Amino acid sequence: KAGVTQTPRYLIKTRGQQVTLSCSPISGHRSVSWYQQTPGQGLQFLFEYFSETQRNKGNFPGRFSGRQFSNSRSEMNVSTLELGDSALYLCASSSQGYTQYFGPGTRLTVL
Amino acid sequence: AQTVTQSQPEMSVQEAETVTLSCTYDTSENNYYLFWYKQPPSRQMILVIRQEAYKQQNATENRFSVNFQKAAKSFSLKISDSQLGDTAMYFCAFHITQGGSEKLVFGKGTKLTVNP
């Protein structure tokens, strides 16, 4: 099976702009989770989607949002970008076996 | 709240030697899952090994094995016959299920360098 894919791999934006990141899970996986990784805060949970429903959200401001489509592909959106949003954004998918498999990540730089 | 602590920010080992990375966690749950992930410089997060808390037998995957001490809430990773390709950040993670949802809580990571 193909692994988790994320697009784009690299992104440069300026403050105040918005950005959309995409994640395609492993075929058959219905759960998609997003994580933010920064040197200072480490890996932090953003949100989890299952069958197009957000089941859980981490402690992030409302500028961070996401959605999941009927084919389990997921997108996350960050509006009104701030410098502190610069990070590696990781997507992971899982079936009901608890093991999450990660994509290569999207490196977002906010200038 | 569940927390994961990795007390060794950095470690180094000579090629072919054995190294053990430490991880402790805190939870009031009885059934849970623990993971070790590896993140090489390419930044791809790769699953190394997984342990179900209800299993007393320690998990092994080729050169990787864990020492799972449930009462002590300890979950260390042993890498045998270290290879240059093992150089990476290693993250210990605890799987949480909340009202049907799931997420991983990660430790801060241990940077492992394998020297030739």
CSV table of C-alpha atoms in Angstrom, one decimal:
chain,number,residue,atom,x,y,z
A,1,LYS,CA,0.0,0.0,0.0
A,2,ALA,CA,1.1,3.5,-0.6
A,3,GLY,CA,2.0,5.5,2.5
A,4,VAL,CA,0.6,8.7,3.8
A,5,THR,CA,1.2,11.6,1.4
A,6,GLN,CA,1.2,15.3,2.1
A,7,THR,CA,1.3,18.3,-0.2
A,8,PRO,CA,3.0,20.6,-0.6
A,9,ARG,CA,6.2,19.5,1.0
A,10,TYR,CA,7.5,23.1,1.5
A,11,LEU,CA,5.6,26.4,1.7
A,12,ILE,CA,6.6,30.0,2.3
A,13,LYS,CA,4.0,32.5,3.3
A,14,THR,CA,3.9,36.0,4.8
A,15,ARG,CA,2.2,37.1,7.9
A,16,GLY,CA,-1.5,37.6,7.5
A,17,GLN,CA,-1.9,35.2,4.7
A,18,GLN,CA,-3.7,31.9,4.9
A,19,VAL,CA,-2.6,28.4,3.9
A,20,THR,CA,-4.1,25.0,3.2
A,21,LEU,CA,-2.3,21.8,3.6
A,22,SER,CA,-3.4,18.5,2.2
A,23,CYS,CA,-3.1,14.9,3.5
A,24,SER,CA,-4.0,11.6,1.8
A,25,PRO,CA,-4.1,8.7,4.2
A,26,ILE,CA,-3.2,5.1,3.6
A,27,SER,CA,-5.9,3.4,1.6
A,28,GLY,CA,-8.5,2.0,4.0
A,29,HIS,CA,-7.6,4.2,6.9
A,30,ARG,CA,-10.4,6.4,8.0
A,31,SER,CA,-8.8,8.3,10.9
A,32,VAL,CA,-6.5,11.2,10.1
A,33,SER,CA,-4.7,13.2,12.7
A,34,TRP,CA,-2.6,16.4,12.4
A,35,TYR,CA,0.4,17.4,14.5
A,36,GLN,CA,2.5,20.5,14.7
A,37,GLN,CA,6.2,20.1,15.4
A,38,THR,CA,8.4,23.1,16.5
A,39,PRO,CA,11.8,23.2,18.2
A,40,GLY,CA,10.3,24.9,21.2
A,41,GLN,CA,7.1,23.0,21.8
A,42,GLY,CA,7.9,19.7,20.2
A,43,LEU,CA,5.1,17.6,18.8
A,44,GLN,CA,1.6,18.9,19.6
A,45,PHE,CA,-1.7,17.4,18.6
A,46,LEU,CA,-3.9,19.6,16.4
A,47,PHE,CA,-7.0,17.6,15.6
A,48,GLU,CA,-8.3,14.2,14.5
A,49,TYR,CA,-10.9,13.4,11.9
A,50,PHE,CA,-12.8,10.2,11.4
A,51,SER,CA,-15.5,9.7,8.7
A,52,GLU,CA,-15.6,13.4,7.9
A,53,THR,CA,-16.2,14.3,11.6
A,54,GLN,CA,-13.7,16.1,13.8
A,55,ARG,CA,-13.5,13.9,16.9
A,56,ASN,CA,-10.9,15.8,18.9
A,57,LYS,CA,-9.1,19.1,18.8
A,58,GLY,CA,-5.9,20.2,20.6
A,59,ASN,CA,-5.3,23.5,22.3
A,60,PHE,CA,-4.8,25.7,19.3
A,61,PRO,CA,-6.6,28.9,18.3
A,62,GLY,CA,-9.6,29.0,16.0
A,63,ARG,CA,-7.3,30.1,13.2
A,64,PHE,CA,-6.4,26.4,12.8
A,65,SER,CA,-9.2,24.4,11.2
A,66,GLY,CA,-9.5,21.3,9.1
A,67,ARG,CA,-11.9,19.0,7.3
A,68,GLN,CA,-12.1,15.5,5.9
A,69,PHE,CA,-13.6,14.4,2.7
A,70,SER,CA,-15.6,11.3,1.9
A,71,ASN,CA,-12.5,9.6,0.5
A,72,SER,CA,-10.7,10.2,3.9
A,73,ARG,CA,-8.4,12.8,2.5
A,74,SER,CA,-8.0,15.7,4.9
A,75,GLU,CA,-7.0,19.3,4.7
A,76,MET,CA,-6.0,21.7,7.4
A,77,ASN,CA,-6.2,25.5,7.1
A,78,VAL,CA,-4.4,28.2,9.0
A,79,SER,CA,-5.7,31.7,8.6
A,80,THR,CA,-4.1,35.0,9.4
A,81,LEU,CA,-0.7,33.4,9.6
A,82,GLU,CA,1.7,34.5,12.4
A,83,LEU,CA,5.5,34.0,12.6
A,84,GLY,CA,4.9,31.4,15.3
A,85,ASP,CA,3.0,29.2,12.9
A,86,SER,CA,6.3,28.3,11.2
A,87,ALA,CA,6.6,24.6,11.8
A,88,LEU,CA,6.6,21.1,10.4
A,89,TYR,CA,3.0,19.9,10.0
A,90,LEU,CA,2.6,16.2,10.2
A,91,CYS,CA,-0.4,14.2,9.2
A,92,ALA,CA,-0.9,10.6,10.4
A,93,SER,CA,-3.5,8.0,9.5
A,94,SER,CA,-4.7,4.9,11.2
A,95,SER,CA,-7.3,2.1,11.0
A,96,GLN,CA,-8.8,1.0,14.2
A,97,GLY,CA,-5.6,-0.6,15.4
A,98,TYR,CA,-4.3,2.4,17.2
A,99,THR,CA,-1.0,2.6,15.2
A,100,GLN,CA,-0.6,5.9,13.5
A,101,TYR,CA,1.5,6.1,10.3
A,102,PHE,CA,2.9,9.5,9.4
A,103,GLY,CA,3.4,11.3,6.2
A,104,PRO,CA,6.6,13.2,5.3
A,105,GLY,CA,5.2,16.5,6.6
A,106,THR,CA,4.8,20.0,5.2
A,107,ARG,CA,7.4,22.5,6.2
A,108,LEU,CA,5.7,25.9,6.6
A,109,THR,CA,7.8,29.1,6.9
A,110,VAL,CA,6.0,32.3,7.7
A,111,LEU,CA,8.0,35.5,6.9
B,1,ALA,CA,-3.3,14.3,32.2
B,2,GLN,CA,-1.0,11.9,30.4
B,3,THR,CA,2.6,12.9,30.1
B,4,VAL,CA,5.6,11.4,28.5
B,5,THR,CA,9.2,12.1,29.7
B,6,GLN,CA,12.4,11.4,27.9
B,7,SER,CA,15.2,12.3,30.2
B,8,GLN,CA,18.1,12.0,27.7
B,9,PRO,CA,18.1,14.9,25.2
B,10,GLU,CA,21.1,13.5,23.4
B,11,MET,CA,23.0,10.2,23.3
B,12,SER,CA,25.8,8.8,21.2
B,13,VAL,CA,26.9,5.3,20.5
B,14,GLN,CA,29.6,3.5,18.5
B,15,GLU,CA,28.6,1.5,15.5
B,16,ALA,CA,27.8,-2.1,16.3
B,17,GLU,CA,27.3,-1.3,20.0
B,18,THR,CA,24.1,-1.4,22.0
B,19,VAL,CA,22.3,1.7,23.4
B,20,THR,CA,19.2,2.1,25.5
B,21,LEU,CA,16.9,5.1,25.4
B,22,SER,CA,14.7,5.9,28.4
B,23,CYS,CA,11.0,6.9,28.5
B,24,THR,CA,8.6,7.2,31.4
B,25,TYR,CA,5.0,8.1,31.3
B,26,ASP,CA,2.2,9.0,33.6
B,27,THR,CA,-1.4,7.8,33.2
B,28,SER,CA,-4.3,6.5,35.2
B,29,GLU,CA,-5.5,4.3,32.4
B,30,ASN,CA,-5.0,0.5,32.5
B,31,ASN,CA,-5.2,-0.3,28.8
B,32,TYR,CA,-3.1,1.7,26.5
B,33,TYR,CA,-0.5,1.6,23.8
B,34,LEU,CA,3.1,2.9,23.7
B,35,PHE,CA,5.2,3.6,20.7
B,36,TRP,CA,8.7,4.5,19.7
B,37,TYR,CA,9.0,6.6,16.5
B,38,LYS,CA,12.2,7.5,14.7
B,39,GLN,CA,12.7,10.8,12.9
B,40,PRO,CA,15.8,10.9,10.7
B,41,PRO,CA,17.1,14.2,9.2
B,42,SER,CA,14.7,13.7,6.3
B,43,ARG,CA,11.9,14.5,9.0
B,44,GLN,CA,9.8,11.5,8.1
B,45,MET,CA,8.4,10.0,11.3
B,46,ILE,CA,8.9,6.2,11.1
B,47,LEU,CA,7.3,3.7,13.5
B,48,VAL,CA,10.0,1.7,15.2
B,49,ILE,CA,8.0,-0.5,17.7
B,50,ARG,CA,4.7,-0.7,19.5
B,51,GLN,CA,3.7,-2.2,22.9
B,52,GLU,CA,0.2,-3.0,24.1
B,53,ALA,CA,0.0,-2.4,27.9
B,54,TYR,CA,-2.1,-5.6,28.4
B,55,LYS,CA,0.8,-7.7,27.0
B,56,GLN,CA,3.4,-8.7,29.5
B,57,GLN,CA,5.9,-9.8,26.8
B,58,ASN,CA,8.2,-7.1,25.7
B,59,ALA,CA,7.9,-6.3,22.0
B,60,THR,CA,10.8,-6.9,19.6
B,61,GLU,CA,11.4,-5.8,16.0
B,62,ASN,CA,14.7,-7.1,14.6
B,63,ARG,CA,17.4,-5.1,16.4
B,64,PHE,CA,14.9,-3.1,18.4
B,65,SER,CA,13.4,-4.2,21.6
B,66,VAL,CA,11.6,-2.6,24.5
B,67,ASN,CA,11.8,-3.1,28.3
B,68,PHE,CA,8.2,-2.4,29.4
B,69,GLN,CA,7.7,-2.0,33.1
B,70,LYS,CA,4.0,-1.3,33.7
B,71,ALA,CA,4.2,-0.8,37.4
B,72,ALA,CA,7.1,1.6,37.1
B,73,LYS,CA,5.5,3.3,34.0
B,74,SER,CA,8.7,2.8,32.1
B,75,PHE,CA,9.2,2.1,28.5
B,76,SER,CA,12.8,2.0,27.3
B,77,LEU,CA,14.1,1.2,23.8
B,78,LYS,CA,17.1,-0.9,23.2
B,79,ILE,CA,18.9,-0.8,19.9
B,80,SER,CA,21.4,-3.6,19.3
B,81,ASP,CA,24.2,-3.7,16.8
B,82,SER,CA,23.7,0.0,16.1
B,83,GLN,CA,24.0,1.2,12.5
B,84,LEU,CA,24.9,4.5,11.0
B,85,GLY,CA,21.3,4.7,9.7
B,86,ASP,CA,20.0,4.6,13.2
B,87,THR,CA,21.1,8.2,13.6
B,88,ALA,CA,17.9,10.1,14.3
B,89,MET,CA,15.6,11.7,16.8
B,90,TYR,CA,13.7,9.1,18.7
B,91,PHE,CA,10.3,9.9,20.2
B,92,CYS,CA,8.4,7.9,22.8
B,93,ALA,CA,4.6,8.3,22.4
B,94,PHE,CA,1.6,7.3,24.4
B,95,HIS,CA,-1.7,6.6,22.7
B,96,ILE,CA,-4.8,8.2,24.2
B,97,THR,CA,-8.4,7.3,23.5
B,98,GLN,CA,-10.9,10.0,24.5
B,99,GLY,CA,-14.6,9.5,23.8
B,100,GLY,CA,-13.9,7.6,20.6
B,101,SER,CA,-11.2,9.9,19.5
B,102,GLU,CA,-7.5,9.1,19.6
B,103,LYS,CA,-4.3,11.0,19.7
B,104,LEU,CA,-0.6,10.5,20.5
B,105,VAL,CA,1.2,12.4,23.3
B,106,PHE,CA,4.9,12.6,22.6
B,107,GLY,CA,8.0,13.1,24.7
B,108,LYS,CA,10.5,15.8,23.8
B,109,GLY,CA,12.7,13.2,22.0
B,110,THR,CA,16.2,11.9,22.3
B,111,LYS,CA,18.8,12.8,19.6
B,112,LEU,CA,20.8,9.6,18.9
B,113,THR,CA,24.1,9.8,17.0
B,114,VAL,CA,25.8,6.6,15.8
B,115,ASN,CA,29.5,7.1,15.3
B,116,PRO,CA,31.6,5.1,12.9
